[in-house]
């Protein structure tokens, strides 16, 4: 069984994001970029499935600029067998990415597609669900546990009320949540091995996909700073302020 793992290049989660002075977007000049943390968890899960003998091949996929090759090399250092870059300099929105991935699913015919539930840059949480709809495949989102047996995936999902366990027929789409696993530390020998692994580059037109943006970003602003708290003398004063000033009770 092939496992396809889409990964996204994003601003590193340790970096404080700064908005451009003209409010057109986020400043990424000279900023450290890395793999989206949820996608890293997805790669780890796919590699574990291969190590258990459930999967035979793990294919990492990324869509975007040429520098996404670094993200794919990281995925291969974790354990992916080969990688595919869909190279484009266009701004990619979730629907365009889902269409590109659908074309690759048709081409590669994986038994499982596992990806992060969302990217930490746009927090859209849409690509996995859109891919499932376009490919007409069952989906299991927010997975905290995945078990494959008898042509089905048994997935434990994190929902508002607790945990929900569902069973879906393969091939299927699974989106990884934070508690699915803890990604392994990438060692230097594996980084060196990743440089020799196969990395294919294709363009959206090769896949017959139009990636022109459908949405327009009007303005990007930083969130308002939090006001300093105050101390109150007693409970009665606190209740009065919550009722009369904050108007929350």
Short mmCIF file of N, CA, C and O in Angstrom, two decimals, residues 65-122:
data_model
loop_
_atom_site.label_atom_id
_atom_site.label_comp_id
_atom_site.label_asym_id
_atom_site.label_seq_id
_atom_site.Cartn_x
_atom_site.Cartn_y
_atom_site.Cartn_z
N UNK A 65 6.80 26.99 -4.07
CA UNK A 65 8.04 27.51 -4.66
C UNK A 65 9.16 26.49 -4.60
O UNK A 65 9.04 25.44 -3.95
N UNK A 66 10.27 26.80 -5.28
CA UNK A 66 11.38 25.86 -5.39
C UNK A 66 11.96 25.48 -4.02
O UNK A 66 12.43 24.36 -3.82
N UNK A 67 11.90 26.41 -3.05
CA UNK A 67 12.45 26.14 -1.73
C UNK A 67 11.70 25.06 -0.97
O UNK A 67 12.18 24.56 0.05
N UNK A 68 10.53 24.68 -1.47
CA UNK A 68 9.78 23.58 -0.84
C UNK A 68 10.55 22.26 -0.92
O UNK A 68 10.23 21.31 -0.20
N UNK A 69 11.56 22.21 -1.79
CA UNK A 69 12.40 21.01 -1.87
C UNK A 69 13.07 20.73 -0.53
O UNK A 69 13.26 19.58 -0.16
N UNK A 70 13.42 21.79 0.21
CA UNK A 70 14.03 21.62 1.54
C UNK A 70 13.07 20.89 2.47
O UNK A 70 13.46 20.00 3.24
N UNK A 71 11.79 21.27 2.41
CA UNK A 71 10.77 20.62 3.25
C UNK A 71 10.62 19.16 2.87
O UNK A 71 10.50 18.29 3.73
N UNK A 72 10.67 18.88 1.56
CA UNK A 72 10.55 17.49 1.10
C UNK A 72 11.78 16.67 1.52
O UNK A 72 11.65 15.49 1.87
N UNK A 73 12.95 17.28 1.50
CA UNK A 73 14.16 16.57 1.96
C UNK A 73 14.04 16.24 3.44
O UNK A 73 14.49 15.17 3.88
N UNK A 74 13.43 17.14 4.21
CA UNK A 74 13.20 16.86 5.63
C UNK A 74 12.26 15.66 5.80
O UNK A 74 12.49 14.78 6.63
N UNK A 75 11.21 15.63 4.98
CA UNK A 75 10.27 14.50 5.03
C UNK A 75 10.98 13.19 4.69
O UNK A 75 10.72 12.14 5.31
N UNK A 76 11.87 13.24 3.71
CA UNK A 76 12.60 12.03 3.34
C UNK A 76 13.64 11.66 4.40
O UNK A 76 13.95 10.48 4.59
N UNK A 77 14.15 12.66 5.14
CA UNK A 77 15.07 12.37 6.24
C UNK A 77 14.33 11.69 7.39
O UNK A 77 14.89 10.84 8.09
N UNK A 78 13.04 12.03 7.57
CA UNK A 78 12.23 11.35 8.58
C UNK A 78 11.98 9.91 8.16
O UNK A 78 11.91 9.01 8.99
N UNK A 79 11.86 9.68 6.85
CA UNK A 79 11.66 8.30 6.40
C UNK A 79 10.87 8.11 5.12
O UNK A 79 10.68 6.98 4.68
N UNK A 80 10.38 9.20 4.51
CA UNK A 80 9.66 9.05 3.24
C UNK A 80 10.60 8.48 2.17
O UNK A 80 11.79 8.77 2.16
N UNK A 81 10.06 7.66 1.27
CA UNK A 81 10.88 6.98 0.27
C UNK A 81 11.22 7.86 -0.92
O UNK A 81 12.32 7.77 -1.47
N UNK A 82 10.29 8.68 -1.36
CA UNK A 82 10.54 9.60 -2.46
C UNK A 82 9.62 10.80 -2.31
O UNK A 82 8.76 10.83 -1.42
N UNK A 83 9.81 11.79 -3.19
CA UNK A 83 9.05 13.02 -3.04
C UNK A 83 8.66 13.59 -4.40
O UNK A 83 9.31 13.32 -5.41
N UNK A 84 7.60 14.40 -4.39
CA UNK A 84 7.13 15.09 -5.59
C UNK A 84 6.89 16.55 -5.23
O UNK A 84 6.19 16.85 -4.25
N UNK A 85 7.47 17.45 -6.00
CA UNK A 85 7.22 18.89 -5.83
C UNK A 85 6.39 19.38 -7.00
O UNK A 85 6.77 19.21 -8.16
N UNK A 86 5.24 19.97 -6.69
CA UNK A 86 4.45 20.66 -7.72
C UNK A 86 4.89 22.12 -7.67
O UNK A 86 4.50 22.86 -6.76
N UNK A 87 5.75 22.50 -8.61
CA UNK A 87 6.39 23.81 -8.55
C UNK A 87 5.54 24.89 -9.19
O UNK A 87 5.15 24.80 -10.35
N UNK A 88 5.25 25.92 -8.41
CA UNK A 88 4.56 27.10 -8.92
C UNK A 88 4.89 28.29 -8.02
O UNK A 88 5.05 28.13 -6.81
N UNK A 89 4.97 29.47 -8.63
CA UNK A 89 5.21 30.69 -7.86
C UNK A 89 3.91 31.42 -7.54
O UNK A 89 3.92 32.47 -6.90
N UNK A 90 2.78 30.85 -7.98
CA UNK A 90 1.47 31.43 -7.67
C UNK A 90 1.16 31.27 -6.18
O UNK A 90 1.62 30.33 -5.53
N UNK A 91 0.36 32.18 -5.64
CA UNK A 91 -0.14 32.01 -4.28
C UNK A 91 -1.16 30.86 -4.29
O UNK A 91 -2.15 30.90 -5.03
N UNK A 92 -0.90 29.84 -3.52
CA UNK A 92 -1.77 28.66 -3.53
C UNK A 92 -2.78 28.72 -2.39
O UNK A 92 -2.41 28.89 -1.23
N UNK A 93 -4.05 28.57 -2.74
CA UNK A 93 -5.12 28.53 -1.75
C UNK A 93 -5.59 27.08 -1.59
O UNK A 93 -5.32 26.23 -2.45
N UNK A 94 -6.29 26.76 -0.48
CA UNK A 94 -6.64 25.36 -0.20
C UNK A 94 -7.30 24.61 -1.35
O UNK A 94 -6.97 23.44 -1.59
N UNK A 95 -8.21 25.25 -2.09
CA UNK A 95 -8.88 24.55 -3.19
C UNK A 95 -7.89 24.17 -4.29
O UNK A 95 -7.95 23.06 -4.83
N UNK A 96 -6.96 25.08 -4.61
CA UNK A 96 -5.96 24.79 -5.64
C UNK A 96 -5.07 23.63 -5.21
O UNK A 96 -4.77 22.73 -6.00
N UNK A 97 -4.65 23.63 -3.93
CA UNK A 97 -3.82 22.54 -3.42
C UNK A 97 -4.58 21.22 -3.47
O UNK A 97 -4.04 20.19 -3.87
N UNK A 98 -5.86 21.25 -3.08
CA UNK A 98 -6.68 20.03 -3.11
C UNK A 98 -6.81 19.49 -4.53
O UNK A 98 -6.75 18.27 -4.74
N UNK A 99 -6.94 20.38 -5.52
CA UNK A 99 -7.03 19.94 -6.91
C UNK A 99 -5.72 19.31 -7.38
O UNK A 99 -5.72 18.29 -8.10
N UNK A 100 -4.60 19.92 -6.99
CA UNK A 100 -3.29 19.36 -7.35
C UNK A 100 -3.11 17.98 -6.71
O UNK A 100 -2.64 17.04 -7.35
N UNK A 101 -3.49 17.87 -5.45
CA UNK A 101 -3.35 16.58 -4.75
C UNK A 101 -4.28 15.52 -5.34
O UNK A 101 -3.91 14.35 -5.45
N UNK A 102 -5.46 15.96 -5.79
CA UNK A 102 -6.40 15.02 -6.41
C UNK A 102 -5.80 14.45 -7.69
O UNK A 102 -5.91 13.24 -7.97
N UNK A 103 -5.12 15.31 -8.46
CA UNK A 103 -4.47 14.85 -9.69
C UNK A 103 -3.37 13.84 -9.37
O UNK A 103 -3.20 12.85 -10.08
N UNK A 104 -2.63 14.08 -8.28
CA UNK A 104 -1.57 13.15 -7.89
C UNK A 104 -2.13 11.85 -7.33
O UNK A 104 -1.56 10.78 -7.52
N UNK A 105 -3.26 11.94 -6.64
CA UNK A 105 -3.93 10.73 -6.14
C UNK A 105 -4.37 9.86 -7.32
O UNK A 105 -4.21 8.64 -7.31
N UNK A 106 -4.92 10.49 -8.37
CA UNK A 106 -5.32 9.74 -9.57
C UNK A 106 -4.11 9.08 -10.23
O UNK A 106 -4.21 7.96 -10.75
N UNK A 107 -2.97 9.75 -10.19
CA UNK A 107 -1.76 9.24 -10.84
C UNK A 107 -1.09 8.14 -10.03
O UNK A 107 -0.70 7.10 -10.56
N UNK A 108 -0.93 8.37 -8.71
CA UNK A 108 -0.18 7.44 -7.86
C UNK A 108 -1.04 6.31 -7.28
O UNK A 108 -0.51 5.28 -6.87
N UNK A 109 -2.35 6.54 -7.17
CA UNK A 109 -3.27 5.54 -6.62
C UNK A 109 -2.84 5.05 -5.22
O UNK A 109 -2.66 3.85 -5.00
N UNK A 110 -2.67 5.97 -4.26
CA UNK A 110 -2.28 5.53 -2.91
C UNK A 110 -3.44 4.87 -2.17
O UNK A 110 -4.61 5.16 -2.45
N UNK A 111 -3.11 4.00 -1.23
CA UNK A 111 -4.14 3.37 -0.40
C UNK A 111 -4.57 4.27 0.74
O UNK A 111 -5.63 4.08 1.34
N UNK A 112 -3.72 5.26 1.07
CA UNK A 112 -4.02 6.17 2.17
C UNK A 112 -3.34 7.52 1.90
O UNK A 112 -2.20 7.56 1.44
N UNK A 113 -4.07 8.60 2.15
CA UNK A 113 -3.49 9.94 2.11
C UNK A 113 -3.59 10.49 3.53
O UNK A 113 -4.69 10.55 4.09
N UNK A 114 -2.46 10.84 4.12
CA UNK A 114 -2.48 11.38 5.47
C UNK A 114 -1.76 12.72 5.48
O UNK A 114 -0.63 12.83 4.99
N UNK A 115 -2.42 13.74 6.00
CA UNK A 115 -1.87 15.09 6.01
C UNK A 115 -2.25 15.79 7.31
O UNK A 115 -3.12 15.31 8.04
N UNK A 116 -1.57 16.88 7.61
CA UNK A 116 -1.90 17.63 8.82
C UNK A 116 -3.30 18.21 8.74
O UNK A 116 -3.80 18.53 7.67
N UNK A 117 -3.94 18.33 9.90
CA UNK A 117 -5.33 18.82 9.91
C UNK A 117 -5.42 20.27 9.44
O UNK A 117 -6.44 20.70 8.91
N UNK A 118 -4.33 21.05 9.66
CA UNK A 118 -4.32 22.43 9.21
C UNK A 118 -2.87 22.92 9.17
O UNK A 118 -1.98 22.30 9.74
N UNK A 119 -2.66 24.03 8.48
CA UNK A 119 -1.34 24.66 8.44
C UNK A 119 -1.33 25.80 9.44
O UNK A 119 -2.35 26.48 9.63
N UNK A 120 -0.18 26.03 10.09
CA UNK A 120 -0.13 27.05 11.13
C UNK A 120 -0.03 28.46 10.58
O UNK A 120 -0.08 29.42 11.34
N UNK A 121 0.06 28.62 9.24
CA UNK A 121 0.11 29.97 8.70
C UNK A 121 -1.29 30.53 8.43
O UNK A 121 -1.64 31.60 8.89
N UNK A 122 -2.12 29.78 7.70
CA UNK A 122 -3.47 30.30 7.41
C UNK A 122 -4.56 29.67 8.28
O UNK A 122 -5.68 30.16 8.33
#
